[in-house]
XYZ file of C-alpha atoms in Angstrom:
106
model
C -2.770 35.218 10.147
C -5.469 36.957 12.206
C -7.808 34.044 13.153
C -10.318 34.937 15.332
C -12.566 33.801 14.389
C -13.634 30.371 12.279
C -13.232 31.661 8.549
C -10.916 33.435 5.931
C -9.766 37.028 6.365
C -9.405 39.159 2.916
C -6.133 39.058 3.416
C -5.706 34.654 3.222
C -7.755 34.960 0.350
C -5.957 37.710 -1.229
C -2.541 36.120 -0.617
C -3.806 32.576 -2.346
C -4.974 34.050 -5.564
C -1.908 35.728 -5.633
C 0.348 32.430 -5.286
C -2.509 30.853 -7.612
C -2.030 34.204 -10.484
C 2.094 33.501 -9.780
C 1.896 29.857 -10.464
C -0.817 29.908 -13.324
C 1.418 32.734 -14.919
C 4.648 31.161 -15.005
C 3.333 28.224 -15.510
C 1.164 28.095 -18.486
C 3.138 29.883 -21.305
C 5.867 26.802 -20.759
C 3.077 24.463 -21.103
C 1.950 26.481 -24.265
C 5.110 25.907 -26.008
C 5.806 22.606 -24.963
C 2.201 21.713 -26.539
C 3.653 23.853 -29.940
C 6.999 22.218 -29.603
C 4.476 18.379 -29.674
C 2.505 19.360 -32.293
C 5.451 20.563 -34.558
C 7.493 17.151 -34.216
C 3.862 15.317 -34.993
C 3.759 16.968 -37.976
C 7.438 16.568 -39.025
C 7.300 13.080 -38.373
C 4.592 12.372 -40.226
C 5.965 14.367 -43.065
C 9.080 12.154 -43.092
C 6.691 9.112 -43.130
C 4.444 10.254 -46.235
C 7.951 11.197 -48.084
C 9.610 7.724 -47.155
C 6.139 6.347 -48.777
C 5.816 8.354 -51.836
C 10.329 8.190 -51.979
C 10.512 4.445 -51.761
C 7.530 3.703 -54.787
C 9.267 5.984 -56.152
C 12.962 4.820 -56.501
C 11.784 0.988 -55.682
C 8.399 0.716 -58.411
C 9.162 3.721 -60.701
C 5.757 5.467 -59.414
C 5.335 8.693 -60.259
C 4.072 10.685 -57.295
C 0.810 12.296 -56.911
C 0.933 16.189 -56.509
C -1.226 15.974 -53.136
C -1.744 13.152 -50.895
C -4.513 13.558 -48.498
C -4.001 12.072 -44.883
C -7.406 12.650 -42.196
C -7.658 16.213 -42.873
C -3.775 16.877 -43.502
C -2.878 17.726 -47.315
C 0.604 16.721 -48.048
C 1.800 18.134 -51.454
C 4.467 16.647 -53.198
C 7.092 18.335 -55.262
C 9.894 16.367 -57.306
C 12.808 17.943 -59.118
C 15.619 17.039 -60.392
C 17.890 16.278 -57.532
C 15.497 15.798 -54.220
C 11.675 15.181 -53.679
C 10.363 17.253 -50.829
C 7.004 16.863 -48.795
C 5.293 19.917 -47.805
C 2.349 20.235 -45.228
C 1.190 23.939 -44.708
C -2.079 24.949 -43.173
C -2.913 27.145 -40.656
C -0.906 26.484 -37.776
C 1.121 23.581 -39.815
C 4.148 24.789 -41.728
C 6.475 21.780 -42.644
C 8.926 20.852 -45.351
C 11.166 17.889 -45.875
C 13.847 17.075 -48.522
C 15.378 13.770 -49.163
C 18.090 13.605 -52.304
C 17.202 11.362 -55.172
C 20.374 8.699 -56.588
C 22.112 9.734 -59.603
C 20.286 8.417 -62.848
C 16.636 8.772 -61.621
């Protein structure tokens, strides 16, 4: 640009925030959901690991499953009916449920 001199005009500086507000704009709502998108499959997969638990000493050892089952700060809770046991982890960003069919006869 105009360069007479040794620094910056207004107008370099004003054209480099603007590339830095385009990039930072476009940019960090995709990294937003992609850190949702984590956090949601983290959950999920650890809800299918505390109902494989609870399903297998179940099924395998005839245990009857607690109502909650407390994980770090994570409350699972637990609900069995006739036909499927489900694991539920709600809070306040958390919202996950998980089914898994029981065999005839239990």
């Amino acid at each position: 640009m105009l360069r007479k001199n040794s620094g910056y005009t207004l107008m370099d500086a004003m054209i480099g925030l603007t590339i830095l507000m385009t990039l930072s704009m476009s940019i960090l709502p995709i990294y937003a959901s992609l850190y949702e998108k984590r956090i949601s499959i983290a959950n999920r997969t650890e809800s299918v690991s505390v109902l494989d638990e609870v399903w297998s000493n179940y099924i395998l050892l005839g245990v009857i499953p607690p109502l909650e089952i407390k994980k770090g700060i994570d409350v699972y809770r637990v609900n069995l009916k006739l036909e499927q046991m489900c694991v539920a982890l709600e809070g306040k960003e958390k919202k996950t449920h998980v089914c898994r069919s029981l065999p005839y006869g239990h």
